[in-house]
């Protein structure tokens, strides 16, 4: 297949769904005793609801929505630090748009902007670099946020700033990595996970081998998937076939985009610019070992934590989630978004209480946008 429409062909989708039903029957999965498949990536969560795959697939499959939305897992204390940075008079704070509405303790970046902070939305860290070149008397801070998908572009912008000797450009680094939270979830005795649909964009950078431990140490299958409905259906089928056959392997359904060994240029840029933090906080999941990146000392001149004295040590402030917010339970599959008492009431995309309602990749936003809001209404 070559064109997007071919990956949305209803006849082909029906054929894969029939095969999925067959394998579900062979496994003996039912609505009462389902197979639990976690889609790690928020983009996959969005696609599952957008195309109604949760309703088309048999009741014997339960999708667990994973922690793969970087905006959703950003801890509230880091949002507060963003706001504090952005409110400094010398700072131009630059960020991707999806971080603007994430609630902090006091306010979001959007509210800080409304109150006069110089916050500018950019499409790339290269835009932030250009703002720095044009404003030599101001400090331009780029909010580095995201998984391995966006980590390389931030690294390349830091390398470029170093080459140019830019003295007014820094990055507030909040980049995180996908494999450690999967390990944390697999180590959680309360989690029931039978297999994974692996992230497509992240894997385009890191390849498929960083997931080998999932098969080798935990005996669970993972299939890296694309984002079209047929990609997802085929990936679910591949996971189910592994479960049926008693196999646990890392497979690549998205090979038209994901090289098994990843992108060597991106991997080299990441290794040059960043090092692992011993631990990093994930909203709803707590501290996870070796799950965050910080900027190496070689590039300390471009590290906003160094320039503005923002630490990330053991003594840092941990901020509790707002009362009634169940983001952690949703993110670990213990609760569906519609079961949160705030869903569609105290928490909507217009006025989010929790981060899962902010980004389009958040599970709560996906439920709300594609019919979950109706599911929350009491039955007549
Ligand atoms: S509805 Fe809002 S508060 Fe509840 S889990 Fe979702 S994002 Fe969090």
XYZ file of C-alpha atoms and ligand atoms in Angstrom:
388
model
C 0.000 0.000 0.000
C 1.184 3.499 -0.839
C -1.456 6.134 -0.156
C -3.241 7.102 3.060
C -6.699 6.143 1.694
C -5.504 2.556 1.229
C -4.793 2.390 4.967
C -8.403 3.494 5.599
C -10.089 1.057 3.223
C -13.219 -0.292 4.999
C -13.219 -3.607 3.086
C -9.621 -4.332 4.030
C -10.382 -3.243 7.607
C -13.329 -5.674 7.747
C -11.059 -8.521 6.646
C -8.527 -7.757 9.394
C -11.313 -7.410 11.952
C -12.592 -10.875 10.987
C -9.101 -12.289 11.564
C -8.904 -10.473 14.910
C -12.221 -12.042 15.935
C -10.912 -15.500 14.983
C -7.761 -15.107 17.077
C -9.688 -13.631 20.017
C -11.929 -16.732 19.900
C -8.887 -19.023 19.697
C -7.420 -17.314 22.779
C -10.763 -17.556 24.526
C -10.867 -13.852 25.413
C -14.260 -12.413 26.321
C -15.682 -9.143 27.643
C -15.467 -10.654 31.135
C -11.939 -11.962 30.623
C -10.369 -9.654 28.026
C -6.865 -9.445 26.600
C -5.295 -6.199 27.858
C -3.358 -4.376 25.169
C -1.673 -1.099 26.015
C -1.204 1.441 23.242
C 1.739 3.369 24.626
C 1.525 6.403 22.363
C -1.058 9.161 22.773
C -1.212 9.458 18.971
C -2.437 5.870 18.863
C -5.034 6.577 21.562
C -6.273 9.462 19.467
C -6.414 7.316 16.293
C -8.228 4.453 18.075
C -11.041 6.801 19.122
C -11.028 8.875 15.963
C -11.673 5.784 13.830
C -13.880 4.016 16.388
C -11.519 1.050 16.623
C -12.435 0.548 20.284
C -15.993 -0.178 19.133
C -15.096 -2.165 15.995
C -12.757 -4.587 17.731
C -14.228 -7.516 19.698
C -15.267 -7.059 23.322
C -12.540 -9.536 24.258
C -9.928 -6.792 23.715
C -9.464 -4.052 26.269
C -7.279 -1.116 25.284
C -5.254 0.380 28.132
C -4.136 3.906 27.320
C -0.458 4.335 28.094
C 1.670 7.260 29.258
C 2.844 8.294 25.779
C 1.633 11.878 25.755
C 4.497 14.134 26.911
C 2.235 17.058 27.733
C 0.068 14.815 29.940
C 2.925 13.441 32.027
C 4.672 16.771 32.647
C 4.652 17.291 36.437
C 2.865 20.330 37.756
C 6.012 21.632 39.469
C 7.736 21.888 36.077
C 4.789 23.861 34.676
C 5.192 26.211 37.656
C 8.892 26.585 36.826
C 7.999 27.377 33.196
C 5.638 30.108 34.366
C 8.276 31.521 36.741
C 10.815 31.607 33.907
C 8.341 33.157 31.481
C 7.423 35.896 33.955
C 11.013 37.139 34.228
C 11.144 40.495 32.440
C 14.304 39.669 30.475
C 12.904 36.373 29.127
C 11.144 35.521 25.882
C 9.714 32.060 26.588
C 9.139 29.915 23.499
C 7.084 26.746 23.437
C 5.053 24.371 21.297
C 1.387 25.330 21.429
C 0.133 22.163 23.099
C 1.915 23.068 26.348
C 0.147 26.404 26.680
C -2.948 25.197 28.546
C -1.364 22.637 30.879
C -2.468 23.707 34.351
C 0.196 24.594 36.922
C -0.406 25.302 40.599
C -0.900 29.026 40.060
C -1.614 29.312 36.357
C -0.927 27.916 32.904
C 1.432 29.455 30.357
C -1.641 30.737 28.514
C -2.822 32.573 31.613
C 0.693 33.963 32.185
C 0.722 35.202 28.578
C -2.672 36.854 29.067
C -1.209 38.633 32.083
C 1.664 40.044 30.036
C 4.484 37.468 30.030
C 6.349 37.361 26.710
C 5.474 33.814 25.661
C 5.651 32.884 21.989
C 4.393 29.709 20.337
C 6.824 28.153 17.864
C 6.701 25.178 15.515
C 10.347 24.210 15.985
C 13.305 25.019 18.249
C 14.859 26.559 15.127
C 12.149 29.260 15.348
C 13.317 29.929 18.904
C 16.910 30.210 17.671
C 15.817 32.805 15.119
C 14.000 34.782 17.843
C 17.255 34.730 19.853
C 19.252 36.048 16.883
C 16.769 38.891 16.406
C 16.603 39.810 20.103
C 20.204 39.924 21.336
C 19.196 41.996 24.404
C 16.686 39.403 25.657
C 17.090 35.873 27.035
C 15.284 33.400 24.803
C 14.294 30.150 26.529
C 12.952 27.191 24.549
C 10.730 24.741 26.421
C 12.241 21.383 25.418
C 9.417 18.906 25.927
C 8.676 15.503 24.519
C 9.883 11.972 23.932
C 12.617 10.744 21.610
C 10.569 12.152 18.713
C 11.358 15.784 19.552
C 14.562 15.253 21.526
C 16.837 15.271 18.443
C 15.542 18.587 17.073
C 16.213 20.278 20.426
C 19.701 18.721 20.445
C 20.407 19.979 16.925
C 19.291 23.504 17.892
C 21.676 23.471 20.877
C 24.512 22.289 18.640
C 23.663 25.076 16.178
C 23.556 27.702 18.963
C 26.989 26.486 20.103
C 28.387 26.769 16.583
C 27.061 30.335 16.287
C 28.189 31.288 19.802
C 24.688 32.529 20.687
C 24.786 33.765 24.279
C 21.075 34.460 24.802
C 19.570 31.054 23.922
C 18.847 28.316 26.453
C 16.657 25.227 26.666
C 14.516 24.299 29.672
C 14.968 20.569 29.193
C 12.048 18.290 30.036
C 12.730 15.589 27.496
C 11.800 12.091 28.598
C 12.252 8.586 27.250
C 9.699 5.851 26.563
C 11.260 2.532 27.707
C 11.650 3.357 31.475
C 7.932 4.019 32.145
C 7.025 0.788 30.330
C 9.385 -1.046 32.681
C 7.831 0.772 35.657
C 4.336 -0.278 34.531
C 5.447 -3.877 34.015
C 6.956 -3.878 37.513
C 3.675 -2.620 39.002
C 1.987 -5.692 40.542
C -1.455 -4.105 40.031
C -1.067 -3.764 36.267
C -2.446 -6.477 34.013
C -0.870 -6.138 30.576
C -0.803 -8.881 27.965
C 0.876 -6.998 25.129
C 1.782 -3.626 23.679
C 1.220 -1.560 20.567
C 4.508 0.337 20.406
C 4.984 3.988 19.444
C 5.647 4.777 15.776
C 7.321 8.179 15.869
C 9.565 7.464 18.861
C 10.674 4.207 17.253
C 11.531 6.044 14.034
C 14.328 7.625 16.104
C 15.386 4.835 18.483
C 14.466 1.751 16.432
C 12.837 -1.350 17.885
C 15.654 -2.847 19.976
C 15.276 -0.632 23.074
C 12.062 -2.634 23.675
C 13.811 -6.024 23.628
C 13.645 -6.243 27.440
C 9.829 -6.332 27.245
C 9.948 -9.652 25.395
C 13.115 -11.050 26.958
C 12.607 -10.114 30.631
C 8.818 -9.868 30.898
C 7.646 -12.292 28.205
C 5.251 -9.775 26.607
C 4.826 -9.047 22.889
C 5.174 -5.551 21.421
C 4.381 -4.481 17.860
C 5.538 -1.042 16.686
C 2.590 0.453 14.808
C 1.691 3.164 12.327
C -1.151 5.605 12.831
C -3.728 4.729 10.188
C -6.667 2.461 11.087
C -5.323 -0.494 9.126
C -1.892 -0.046 10.735
C -3.462 -0.280 14.160
C -5.743 -3.180 13.334
C -2.902 -5.141 11.803
C -0.701 -4.412 14.828
C -3.415 -5.572 17.234
C -3.750 -8.754 15.151
C 0.036 -9.306 15.316
C -0.003 -8.879 19.126
C -2.937 -11.301 19.434
C -1.269 -13.894 17.194
C 1.826 -13.782 19.411
C -0.319 -14.278 22.524
C -2.166 -17.176 20.869
C 1.093 -18.813 19.807
C 2.819 -18.296 23.161
C 5.437 -16.046 21.578
C 6.898 -12.806 22.969
C 8.717 -10.836 20.286
C 9.306 -7.254 19.241
C 7.814 -6.843 15.772
C 7.726 -3.878 13.419
C 4.429 -3.298 11.607
C 5.520 0.263 10.698
C 8.632 -0.748 8.758
C 7.796 1.704 5.954
C 8.843 4.449 8.398
C 10.680 2.781 11.301
C 14.152 1.319 10.624
C 14.864 -1.518 13.090
C 18.039 0.268 14.206
C 16.537 3.768 14.298
C 17.990 6.962 12.888
C 21.778 7.109 13.471
C 22.036 10.899 12.988
C 19.351 11.553 15.613
C 20.805 8.977 17.998
C 24.250 10.625 17.706
C 22.822 14.123 18.355
C 20.983 12.845 21.453
C 24.134 11.171 22.781
C 26.206 14.307 22.181
C 23.909 16.787 23.925
C 22.113 14.928 26.730
C 22.747 12.567 29.599
C 20.268 10.605 31.718
C 18.921 12.133 34.906
C 19.053 9.623 37.787
C 15.285 10.023 38.118
C 12.462 12.188 36.754
C 8.915 12.820 37.932
C 5.979 11.794 35.723
C 2.603 13.287 36.420
C 0.375 10.533 37.763
C 3.179 7.971 37.813
C 5.687 9.485 40.259
C 9.471 9.309 40.029
C 10.835 6.872 37.444
C 14.534 5.976 37.344
C 16.568 7.106 34.324
C 13.458 8.332 32.503
C 14.482 11.957 31.865
C 17.317 13.710 30.060
C 19.370 16.724 31.045
C 21.835 18.786 29.069
C 25.483 17.704 29.383
C 27.997 20.021 31.083
C 29.663 20.572 27.683
C 26.552 22.520 26.676
C 25.847 24.090 30.106
C 25.794 27.580 28.536
C 22.566 26.546 26.783
C 20.920 24.978 29.825
C 18.175 27.158 31.357
C 18.421 25.148 34.607
C 22.041 26.298 34.960
C 21.574 29.883 33.752
C 18.497 30.570 35.903
C 19.383 28.400 38.914
C 16.563 25.869 38.601
C 17.575 22.638 40.285
C 16.251 19.136 39.847
C 17.496 17.436 42.997
C 16.182 15.260 45.794
C 15.008 18.387 47.641
C 12.684 19.524 44.856
C 9.080 20.425 45.483
C 6.538 17.705 44.670
C 3.123 19.141 43.850
C 0.041 17.021 44.473
C -2.618 16.679 41.766
C -5.768 18.797 42.195
C -8.507 17.236 44.302
C -10.767 14.906 42.331
C -8.221 14.514 39.517
C -7.770 10.866 38.534
C -5.120 11.259 35.841
C -2.778 8.770 37.517
C -5.475 6.086 37.678
C -6.407 6.656 34.026
C -2.799 6.560 32.900
C -2.161 3.251 34.620
C -5.324 1.676 33.231
C -7.075 1.467 36.605
C -9.872 3.739 35.476
C -11.437 4.822 32.178
C -11.649 8.598 31.599
C -15.439 8.579 31.827
C -15.180 7.062 35.317
C -13.366 10.156 36.626
C -15.837 12.240 38.628
C -14.526 15.391 36.953
C -14.876 14.163 33.341
C -17.008 16.562 31.308
C -17.978 18.474 34.450
C -15.051 20.069 36.308
C -12.698 19.011 33.515
C -13.259 19.765 29.825
C -10.896 20.641 26.950
C -11.861 24.308 27.408
C -11.188 24.256 31.169
C -8.927 21.258 31.864
C -8.323 20.205 35.433
C -5.931 17.409 34.564
C -3.303 17.197 31.856
C -4.965 14.246 30.063
C -7.684 16.644 28.935
C -5.261 19.243 27.569
C -3.429 17.685 24.696
C -5.249 16.117 21.771
C -3.138 13.037 22.526
C -4.461 12.790 26.080
C -6.820 9.862 26.714
C -9.473 12.067 28.349
C -9.431 14.557 25.477
C -9.760 11.677 22.978
C -12.748 10.218 24.852
C -14.334 13.642 25.103
C -13.790 14.542 21.457
C -14.949 11.242 19.974
C -18.041 10.456 21.962
C -16.775 9.677 25.424
C -18.535 12.801 26.678
C -21.836 11.135 25.780
C -20.740 7.963 27.547
C -20.344 10.004 30.734
C -23.979 11.093 30.652
C -26.300 9.066 32.866
C -28.437 6.515 31.013
C -32.103 7.487 30.638
S -11.209 13.909 33.388
Fe -9.680 15.475 33.857
S -9.169 15.194 36.009
Fe -10.242 13.333 35.340
S -8.599 11.958 34.741
Fe -9.208 13.057 32.903
S -7.838 14.827 32.784
Fe -7.651 13.978 34.863
